[in-house]
């Protein structure tokens, strides 16, 4: 059922017996290749593949031992339940042009123990996925398991010595659609430290030159994969537009998956539970979605090398100024005017700016159970930027015998003054803005804000005030909902953003 083969300078009958006892599968075949003259591993391993009596062949170093039992049974189960052709315990989802697969540690996968000079330690390249397999483009030659019926290429005997045989073998099979992956339920200790030498560098250069037109290669993520996304925001206190944007985005992204993590605990790998607090190591995020200049700069200090996407929420607020950094691959403008502004004023390349609108929850905001009280609703911070708009609305509602409902945090010195108008009512910030939107006859806001879109989804018209940086009114217009209202749906926005995430993650690296 299983063949295990290895190359060794001198015979090790005790190692043969060890493999048989720990495998957990009866009648395994062990092929020991005594190799005192340093025959290339590509020749040795091809001989083992040819001599093996079984389709499942383990090719490994002669200085390893297993930290768990029945490893052979686990290997058979993996091949029985999946279509993988090559499996290992460490590898990478990326192979750069250099051929140095550990060049980007963030792309490394697997867990291997090492033992040297009386000390033992764990090299953990990624999270423990338990009984699952993580797809990669290659695996490390320390421990390679091959299903002969599924591979397309044997080892290339032009690769001499003891280095890069694994990279070349995996690469040539990968480009012929052989599936390669890393296992986590087999734990191995390597009784030495992997070292490179002149032969390794020579083989690497030859490999890199030979396949320069086909490198780099990487595993491309899809919407079926679980992405690790970090969302940043200045704060969550007063239900401002950008705060609710981040919340709705997070909620929508969770709906696209299951919102669960595989967490390593003292009891092994467990699926995360809602409301539980877990102590975890630094997460290797797939992408970071930033907003607000001060937070973006802080995130750049913490994660300078992880790819990012930045949302710009306004063209008239200083903290929304776009940050330029090589790790920020794309910018999201929540309306066309913002895109135009950051391209012209901040000199952001137009080709990396997308317009994707605010995500709105169409379950909370829709035409069901709406009424039409004689009032205009204004939701937003009461500050300098909105003062002229608010005063203009006070005049408009007074003239039309309507009430003005203001919902928002006060950051002004004029609130007491405007509340002297009996038709003006002020409410503290609340999450339940749909209560007001469903009742009001009209809404109002500066620029194309959340309240305007929310009112459109409830079948209400909205006043859009275009203002400058000081809050001066440039124009105003009462606008009805557009026909393509679904572009504001949270599900639509999240789909577009995930497409952007995947395009960035899957961009070919050099």
Coordinates of C-alpha atoms in Angstrom, one line a residue:
X1 CA 0.0 0.0 0.0
X2 CA 2.9 2.4 0.8
X3 CA 6.5 2.4 -0.2
X4 CA 9.0 4.6 1.6
X5 CA 12.5 5.3 0.2
X6 CA 15.5 7.3 1.1
X7 CA 19.1 7.8 0.2
X8 CA 21.8 7.3 2.9
X9 CA 25.6 7.2 3.0
X10 CA 25.6 3.9 5.0
X11 CA 22.9 1.3 5.6
X12 CA 20.5 2.0 8.5
X13 CA 18.5 -1.2 9.3
X14 CA 17.2 0.4 12.5
X15 CA 15.6 3.2 10.4
X16 CA 13.9 0.7 8.2
X17 CA 12.4 -1.0 11.3
X18 CA 11.4 2.4 12.7
X19 CA 9.5 3.3 9.5
X20 CA 7.7 -0.1 9.6
X21 CA 6.7 0.2 13.2
X22 CA 5.5 3.8 13.2
X23 CA 3.7 3.7 9.8
X24 CA 0.5 2.2 11.1
X25 CA 0.0 0.3 7.8
X26 CA 1.0 -3.4 7.5
X27 CA 3.4 -4.7 5.0
X28 CA 4.9 -1.4 3.8
X29 CA 7.8 -1.6 1.4
X30 CA 11.1 0.2 2.5
X31 CA 13.7 0.9 -0.2
X32 CA 17.0 2.0 1.2
X33 CA 19.5 3.4 -1.3
X34 CA 23.0 3.3 0.1
X35 CA 24.7 6.2 -1.6
X36 CA 28.3 6.7 -0.4
X37 CA 29.5 8.4 -3.6
X38 CA 26.9 11.1 -3.6
X39 CA 24.8 10.1 -6.6
X40 CA 22.3 12.8 -7.4
X41 CA 19.0 12.5 -5.6
X42 CA 17.1 12.9 -8.9
X43 CA 18.7 9.6 -10.0
X44 CA 18.1 7.9 -6.7
X45 CA 14.5 9.0 -6.4
X46 CA 13.7 7.9 -10.0
X47 CA 15.1 4.5 -9.1
X48 CA 12.9 4.3 -6.0
X49 CA 9.8 5.3 -8.0
X50 CA 10.6 2.6 -10.6
X51 CA 11.3 -0.1 -8.0
X52 CA 8.3 0.7 -5.8
X53 CA 5.5 -1.9 -5.7
X54 CA 2.9 0.7 -4.6
X55 CA 1.4 3.8 -6.1
X56 CA 1.9 5.8 -2.9
X57 CA 5.6 6.5 -2.4
X58 CA 7.3 8.4 0.4
X59 CA 10.6 10.1 -0.4
X60 CA 12.4 11.5 2.6
X61 CA 15.6 12.4 4.3
X62 CA 17.3 9.8 6.5
X63 CA 17.5 12.1 9.5
X64 CA 13.9 12.5 10.4
X65 CA 11.5 11.0 13.0
X66 CA 7.8 11.2 13.4
X67 CA 6.1 13.1 16.3
X68 CA 2.8 11.2 15.9
X69 CA 1.9 7.7 15.0
X70 CA 0.0 6.0 12.2
X71 CA 1.4 8.5 9.6
X72 CA 0.9 6.0 6.8
X73 CA -2.8 5.6 7.5
X74 CA -3.2 9.4 7.4
X75 CA -1.4 9.6 4.0
X76 CA -3.6 6.9 2.5
X77 CA -6.7 8.8 3.8
X78 CA -5.5 12.1 2.2
X79 CA -5.1 10.5 -1.2
X80 CA -8.4 8.5 -0.9
X81 CA -10.4 11.7 -0.1
X82 CA -8.7 14.2 -2.4
X83 CA -7.2 14.5 -5.9
X84 CA -3.8 15.6 -4.8
X85 CA -0.8 14.0 -6.5
X86 CA 2.1 15.3 -4.3
X87 CA 2.0 16.0 -0.6
X88 CA 4.5 17.2 2.0
X89 CA 4.8 18.9 5.4
X90 CA 6.2 22.3 4.3
X91 CA 5.9 24.3 1.1
X92 CA 4.8 27.6 -0.4
X93 CA 2.0 29.0 -2.4
X94 CA 4.4 31.1 -4.4
X95 CA 7.5 30.4 -6.5
X96 CA 9.3 33.6 -7.5
X97 CA 11.6 34.1 -10.5
X98 CA 14.6 33.6 -8.3
X99 CA 13.6 30.0 -7.5
X100 CA 14.0 30.7 -3.8
X101 CA 10.6 29.5 -2.5
X102 CA 11.1 30.9 1.0
X103 CA 11.8 34.4 -0.3
X104 CA 8.4 35.6 0.9
X105 CA 7.9 33.9 4.2
X106 CA 4.2 35.0 4.2
X107 CA 3.6 32.5 1.4
X108 CA 5.2 29.6 3.2
X109 CA 2.9 26.8 4.5
X110 CA 3.3 24.1 7.1
X111 CA 4.8 23.2 10.5
X112 CA 8.1 21.3 10.9
X113 CA 10.1 20.6 14.1
X114 CA 13.9 20.8 14.1
X115 CA 16.4 19.3 16.4
X116 CA 20.1 20.4 16.6
X117 CA 22.8 20.2 19.2
X118 CA 20.4 19.0 21.9
X119 CA 17.8 21.6 21.3
X120 CA 14.4 21.1 19.6
X121 CA 12.1 23.8 18.3
X122 CA 9.0 24.3 16.0
X123 CA 9.2 26.1 12.7
X124 CA 5.6 27.2 12.2
X125 CA 5.1 28.8 8.7
X126 CA 1.3 28.9 8.8
X127 CA -1.7 28.1 10.9
X128 CA -2.4 24.4 11.8
X129 CA -5.3 23.2 9.6
X130 CA -5.7 19.9 11.4
X131 CA -6.8 17.2 9.0
X132 CA -7.1 19.6 6.0
X133 CA -4.6 20.1 3.2
X134 CA -3.4 23.5 2.1
X135 CA -2.8 23.8 -1.6
X136 CA 0.7 24.9 -2.7
X137 CA 2.8 25.1 -5.8
X138 CA 5.6 23.1 -4.3
X139 CA 6.7 21.2 -1.2
X140 CA 10.1 20.8 0.6
X141 CA 12.1 17.7 -0.2
X142 CA 12.5 16.8 3.5
X143 CA 9.3 14.7 3.2
X144 CA 7.6 14.1 -0.1
X145 CA 4.7 11.8 -0.8
X146 CA 3.9 10.9 -4.4
X147 CA 0.9 9.2 -5.9
X148 CA 2.6 7.7 -9.0
X149 CA -0.8 7.4 -10.8
X150 CA -1.4 11.1 -10.6
X151 CA 2.0 12.7 -11.4
X152 CA 3.0 13.7 -14.9
X153 CA 6.8 14.0 -14.5
X154 CA 9.5 12.1 -12.7
X155 CA 12.7 13.8 -11.4
X156 CA 14.9 15.6 -13.9
X157 CA 18.3 13.9 -13.8
X158 CA 19.9 17.1 -15.2
X159 CA 19.5 18.5 -11.7
X160 CA 22.7 17.4 -10.0
X161 CA 23.5 16.9 -6.4
X162 CA 21.2 17.2 -3.4
X163 CA 19.6 20.5 -4.0
X164 CA 16.6 21.9 -5.8
X165 CA 15.4 18.5 -7.0
X166 CA 12.2 19.1 -5.1
X167 CA 11.5 22.5 -6.6
X168 CA 12.1 21.3 -10.1
X169 CA 10.0 18.2 -9.6
X170 CA 7.1 20.1 -8.2
X171 CA 7.3 22.9 -10.7
X172 CA 7.2 20.6 -13.7
X173 CA 4.3 18.7 -12.3
X174 CA 2.4 21.8 -11.2
X175 CA 2.4 23.4 -14.6
X176 CA 0.9 20.1 -15.9
X177 CA -2.0 20.5 -13.4
X178 CA -0.8 18.0 -10.8
X179 CA -2.3 19.2 -7.5
X180 CA 0.3 19.8 -4.7
X181 CA -0.3 20.4 -1.0
X182 CA 0.9 20.5 2.6
X183 CA -0.5 18.2 5.3
X184 CA -0.8 19.2 9.0
X185 CA -1.7 16.0 10.8
X186 CA 1.7 14.4 10.2
X187 CA 4.4 16.1 12.3
X188 CA 8.0 15.4 11.6
X189 CA 11.2 16.4 13.4
X190 CA 14.3 17.1 11.2
X191 CA 17.5 16.3 13.0
X192 CA 19.5 19.0 11.2
X193 CA 19.2 22.5 9.9
X194 CA 18.7 23.0 6.2
X195 CA 21.6 24.8 4.6
X196 CA 22.3 26.2 1.2
X197 CA 25.7 25.9 -0.6
X198 CA 27.4 26.6 -3.9
X199 CA 25.7 23.6 -5.6
X200 CA 22.3 24.9 -4.4
X201 CA 22.9 28.3 -5.8
X202 CA 24.1 26.9 -9.1
X203 CA 21.1 24.7 -9.4
X204 CA 18.8 27.6 -8.5
X205 CA 20.3 29.8 -11.2
X206 CA 20.0 27.1 -13.8
X207 CA 16.4 26.5 -12.8
X208 CA 15.6 30.2 -12.8
X209 CA 17.1 30.8 -16.2
X210 CA 15.5 27.7 -17.8
X211 CA 12.0 28.6 -16.7
X212 CA 12.3 32.4 -16.7
X213 CA 9.3 32.7 -19.1
X214 CA 7.1 30.6 -16.9
X215 CA 8.0 32.1 -13.5
X216 CA 6.7 33.3 -11.1
X217 CA 3.9 30.9 -10.3
X218 CA 1.5 31.1 -7.4
X219 CA -1.8 29.7 -6.1
X220 CA -4.6 32.0 -7.1
X221 CA -7.3 32.6 -4.5
X222 CA -10.9 32.5 -5.5
X223 CA -14.2 33.4 -3.8
X224 CA -14.3 29.8 -2.5
X225 CA -11.2 30.4 -0.4
X226 CA -11.4 31.9 3.0
X227 CA -9.6 35.2 3.0
X228 CA -8.0 36.8 6.0
X229 CA -8.8 40.5 5.8
X230 CA -7.9 43.2 8.2
X231 CA -10.3 46.3 8.2
X232 CA -9.1 49.5 9.8
X233 CA -11.1 52.5 10.9
X234 CA -10.4 55.7 12.9
X235 CA -13.0 54.8 15.6
X236 CA -16.4 53.4 16.3
X237 CA -18.3 55.8 18.4
X238 CA -20.9 58.0 16.7
X239 CA -22.2 56.0 13.7
X240 CA -20.6 58.3 11.1
X241 CA -20.6 57.3 7.4
X242 CA -17.1 55.8 7.4
X243 CA -17.8 53.9 10.6
X244 CA -21.0 52.4 9.3
X245 CA -19.2 51.7 6.0
X246 CA -16.7 49.5 7.7
X247 CA -19.4 47.8 9.8
X248 CA -21.6 47.0 6.8
X249 CA -18.5 45.8 4.8
X250 CA -17.5 43.5 7.6
X251 CA -21.0 42.2 8.0
X252 CA -21.3 41.6 4.2
X253 CA -17.9 39.8 4.0
X254 CA -18.9 37.5 6.8
X255 CA -22.1 36.6 5.0
X256 CA -20.0 35.6 2.0
X257 CA -18.2 33.0 4.1
X258 CA -18.9 31.6 7.5
X259 CA -17.0 34.1 9.6
X260 CA -15.1 31.3 11.4
X261 CA -11.4 30.7 11.9
X262 CA -9.4 27.6 12.6
X263 CA -7.7 28.4 15.9
X264 CA -4.9 26.4 17.6
X265 CA -5.8 25.8 21.2
X266 CA -4.3 23.6 24.0
X267 CA -7.0 21.1 22.9
X268 CA -5.8 21.1 19.3
X269 CA -7.3 22.9 16.3
X270 CA -10.9 24.2 17.0
X271 CA -13.3 26.2 14.9
X272 CA -13.8 29.7 16.4
X273 CA -17.1 30.5 18.2
X274 CA -18.9 33.8 18.2
X275 CA -18.4 35.9 21.3
X276 CA -15.3 34.0 22.3
X277 CA -11.9 35.7 22.9
X278 CA -8.8 33.8 21.6
X279 CA -5.1 34.4 22.2
X280 CA -3.5 34.0 18.8
X281 CA -0.2 34.7 17.1
X282 CA 0.2 37.5 14.6
X283 CA -2.1 36.8 11.6
X284 CA -0.7 36.5 8.2
X285 CA -3.4 38.6 6.5
X286 CA -4.1 38.1 2.8
X287 CA -4.9 41.8 2.4
X288 CA -5.6 44.9 4.5
X289 CA -8.4 47.3 3.8
X290 CA -7.6 50.8 5.2
X291 CA -9.3 54.1 5.6
X292 CA -8.4 57.4 7.2
X293 CA -4.9 58.9 6.9
X294 CA -3.8 58.6 10.5
X295 CA -4.9 55.0 10.9
X296 CA -3.5 54.1 7.5
X297 CA -0.1 55.4 8.5
X298 CA -0.2 53.4 11.7
X299 CA -1.1 50.2 9.8
X300 CA 1.7 50.8 7.4
X301 CA 4.1 50.8 10.3
X302 CA 2.7 47.5 11.6
X303 CA 2.3 45.7 8.3
X304 CA 4.5 47.5 5.7
X305 CA 4.7 44.5 3.3
X306 CA 1.1 43.2 3.2
X307 CA -0.9 44.4 0.2
X308 CA -3.5 47.0 0.9
X309 CA -6.6 48.6 -0.6
X310 CA -7.7 52.1 0.6
X311 CA -11.2 53.6 0.7
X312 CA -11.5 57.3 0.4
X313 CA -14.8 58.6 1.8
X314 CA -14.6 62.3 1.1
X315 CA -12.9 65.0 -0.9
X316 CA -13.5 67.8 1.6
X317 CA -12.1 66.2 4.9
X318 CA -8.4 66.3 5.6
X319 CA -8.2 62.9 7.3
X320 CA -9.5 61.4 4.0
X321 CA -6.4 62.5 2.1
X322 CA -5.1 59.3 0.3
X323 CA -1.8 57.9 1.6
X324 CA 0.6 56.8 -1.1
X325 CA 2.7 53.7 -0.4
X326 CA 4.0 50.8 -2.5
X327 CA 1.9 48.3 -0.6
X328 CA -1.4 50.2 -1.4
X329 CA -2.3 48.7 -4.7
X330 CA -5.8 50.2 -5.3
X331 CA -8.0 53.0 -4.1
X332 CA -11.8 52.9 -3.7
X333 CA -13.7 56.1 -4.1
X334 CA -17.3 55.9 -2.8
X335 CA -18.5 58.3 -5.5
X336 CA -17.2 59.6 -8.8
X337 CA -16.4 63.1 -7.5
X338 CA -13.9 61.6 -5.1
X339 CA -12.1 59.7 -7.8
X340 CA -11.9 62.8 -9.9
X341 CA -10.5 64.8 -6.9
X342 CA -7.8 62.3 -5.8
X343 CA -6.7 61.9 -9.4
X344 CA -6.4 65.6 -10.1
X345 CA -5.5 67.0 -6.7
X346 CA -3.5 64.1 -5.1
X347 CA -2.1 62.7 -8.4
X348 CA -3.2 59.2 -7.8
X349 CA -3.0 57.1 -11.0
X350 CA -6.5 56.9 -12.4
X351 CA -6.0 53.3 -13.4
X352 CA -5.8 52.1 -9.8
X353 CA -8.9 54.0 -8.6
X354 CA -12.3 52.3 -8.6
X355 CA -15.7 53.8 -7.8
X356 CA -17.6 51.4 -5.5
X357 CA -20.4 53.0 -3.5
X358 CA -21.3 52.9 0.2
X359 CA -22.7 49.4 1.1
X360 CA -26.3 49.7 2.4
X361 CA -28.2 46.9 4.1
X362 CA -31.3 46.4 1.9
X363 CA -33.0 44.3 4.7
X364 CA -33.0 47.4 7.0
X365 CA -33.6 49.9 4.3
X366 CA -36.5 49.2 1.8
X367 CA -40.0 50.3 0.9
X368 CA -41.7 48.0 3.4
X369 CA -43.7 49.7 6.2
X370 CA -42.7 53.3 5.3
X371 CA -44.8 56.3 6.2
X372 CA -44.5 60.0 5.2
X373 CA -44.5 62.4 8.1
X374 CA -44.0 66.1 7.2
X375 CA -40.3 66.2 8.1
X376 CA -36.9 66.4 6.5
X377 CA -34.2 64.1 8.1
X378 CA -30.6 65.1 8.3
X379 CA -28.1 62.6 9.7
X380 CA -24.5 63.7 10.3
X381 CA -22.1 65.3 12.7
X382 CA -23.1 68.8 13.8
X383 CA -20.0 70.7 12.9
X384 CA -18.4 73.4 10.8
X385 CA -18.7 71.4 7.6
X386 CA -22.4 71.0 7.9
X387 CA -23.4 74.3 9.5
X388 CA -24.5 76.2 6.3
X389 CA -26.4 73.1 5.1
X390 CA -28.2 72.8 8.4
X391 CA -29.1 76.5 8.4
X392 CA -30.4 76.3 4.9
X393 CA -32.5 73.3 5.8
X394 CA -33.9 75.2 8.8
X395 CA -35.0 77.9 6.4
X396 CA -36.4 75.5 3.8
X397 CA -38.4 73.5 6.4
X398 CA -39.7 76.6 8.1
X399 CA -41.0 78.0 4.8
X400 CA -42.7 74.7 4.0
X401 CA -44.2 74.2 7.5
X402 CA -42.1 71.0 8.0
X403 CA -40.1 69.7 10.8
X404 CA -36.3 69.2 10.6
X405 CA -35.0 66.1 12.4
X406 CA -31.2 66.2 13.0
X407 CA -29.5 63.0 14.2
X408 CA -25.9 63.3 15.0
X409 CA -23.1 64.1 17.4
X410 CA -22.6 67.7 18.4
X411 CA -19.2 69.1 17.7
X412 CA -20.3 72.7 17.3
X413 CA -21.0 75.9 19.2
X414 CA -24.3 76.6 17.3
X415 CA -26.5 73.8 18.4
X416 CA -28.3 75.8 21.1
X417 CA -28.9 78.5 18.6
X418 CA -30.6 76.3 16.0
X419 CA -32.7 74.5 18.6
X420 CA -34.4 77.8 19.3
X421 CA -36.3 77.1 16.1
X422 CA -39.4 75.1 17.4
X423 CA -39.6 73.0 14.3
X424 CA -36.1 71.7 14.7
X425 CA -35.6 68.5 16.7
X426 CA -32.2 67.0 17.5
X427 CA -31.6 63.3 18.3
X428 CA -28.4 61.7 19.6
X429 CA -26.5 59.4 17.3
X430 CA -28.1 56.0 16.9
X431 CA -27.6 52.8 15.0
X432 CA -31.3 52.6 14.2
X433 CA -31.5 55.4 11.6
X434 CA -34.0 53.4 9.6
X435 CA -36.6 54.4 12.1
X436 CA -36.2 58.0 11.0
X437 CA -35.7 57.3 7.3
X438 CA -38.9 55.2 7.1
X439 CA -40.9 58.1 8.6
X440 CA -39.4 61.2 7.0
X441 CA -40.9 62.7 3.8
X442 CA -37.4 63.7 2.6
X443 CA -33.8 63.4 3.7
X444 CA -30.8 65.6 3.2
X445 CA -27.0 65.4 3.4
X446 CA -23.8 66.8 2.2
X447 CA -22.5 65.2 -1.0
X448 CA -23.7 61.6 -1.8
X449 CA -23.8 60.3 1.8
X450 CA -25.3 57.2 3.4
X451 CA -28.6 58.9 4.4
X452 CA -29.3 59.9 0.8
X453 CA -28.8 56.3 -0.4
X454 CA -30.8 54.8 2.5
X455 CA -33.7 57.1 1.8
X456 CA -33.6 56.2 -1.9
X457 CA -33.9 52.5 -0.9
X458 CA -36.9 53.4 1.2
X459 CA -38.5 55.2 -1.8
X460 CA -37.8 58.7 -0.5
X461 CA -36.3 61.7 -2.2
X462 CA -33.1 63.3 -0.8
X463 CA -31.5 66.8 -0.9
X464 CA -27.9 66.5 -2.0
X465 CA -25.8 69.5 -0.9
X466 CA -22.5 70.0 -2.7
X467 CA -20.1 71.8 -0.3
X468 CA -16.5 73.0 -0.3
X469 CA -13.9 72.3 2.4
X470 CA -15.3 75.1 4.6
X471 CA -18.9 73.9 4.2
X472 CA -19.9 76.6 1.8
X473 CA -22.9 75.5 -0.3
X474 CA -21.9 75.1 -4.0
X475 CA -25.3 73.7 -5.1
X476 CA -28.2 71.7 -3.9
X477 CA -30.7 69.4 -5.6
X478 CA -33.7 67.2 -4.6
X479 CA -32.9 63.9 -6.2
X480 CA -35.0 60.7 -6.6
X481 CA -33.6 57.2 -6.5
X482 CA -31.7 56.1 -9.6
X483 CA -32.9 53.1 -11.6
X484 CA -29.7 51.1 -10.8
X485 CA -30.3 51.3 -7.0
X486 CA -28.9 47.8 -6.6
X487 CA -25.4 49.1 -7.0
X488 CA -25.7 50.3 -3.4
X489 CA -26.7 47.0 -2.0
X490 CA -24.3 45.7 0.6
X491 CA -24.1 42.3 -1.2
X492 CA -23.2 44.0 -4.5
X493 CA -20.6 46.2 -2.9
X494 CA -19.0 43.3 -1.1
X495 CA -18.8 41.2 -4.3
X496 CA -17.0 44.0 -6.1
X497 CA -14.6 44.6 -3.2
X498 CA -13.8 40.9 -3.0
X499 CA -13.1 40.9 -6.7
X500 CA -10.7 43.8 -6.0
X501 CA -9.1 41.9 -3.1
X502 CA -8.6 38.8 -5.3
X503 CA -7.1 40.8 -8.2
X504 CA -4.6 42.3 -5.8
X505 CA -3.8 39.0 -4.0
X506 CA -3.4 37.1 -7.3
X507 CA -1.3 39.8 -9.1
X508 CA 1.8 38.2 -10.5
X509 CA 4.8 39.1 -8.3
X510 CA 8.3 39.4 -9.6

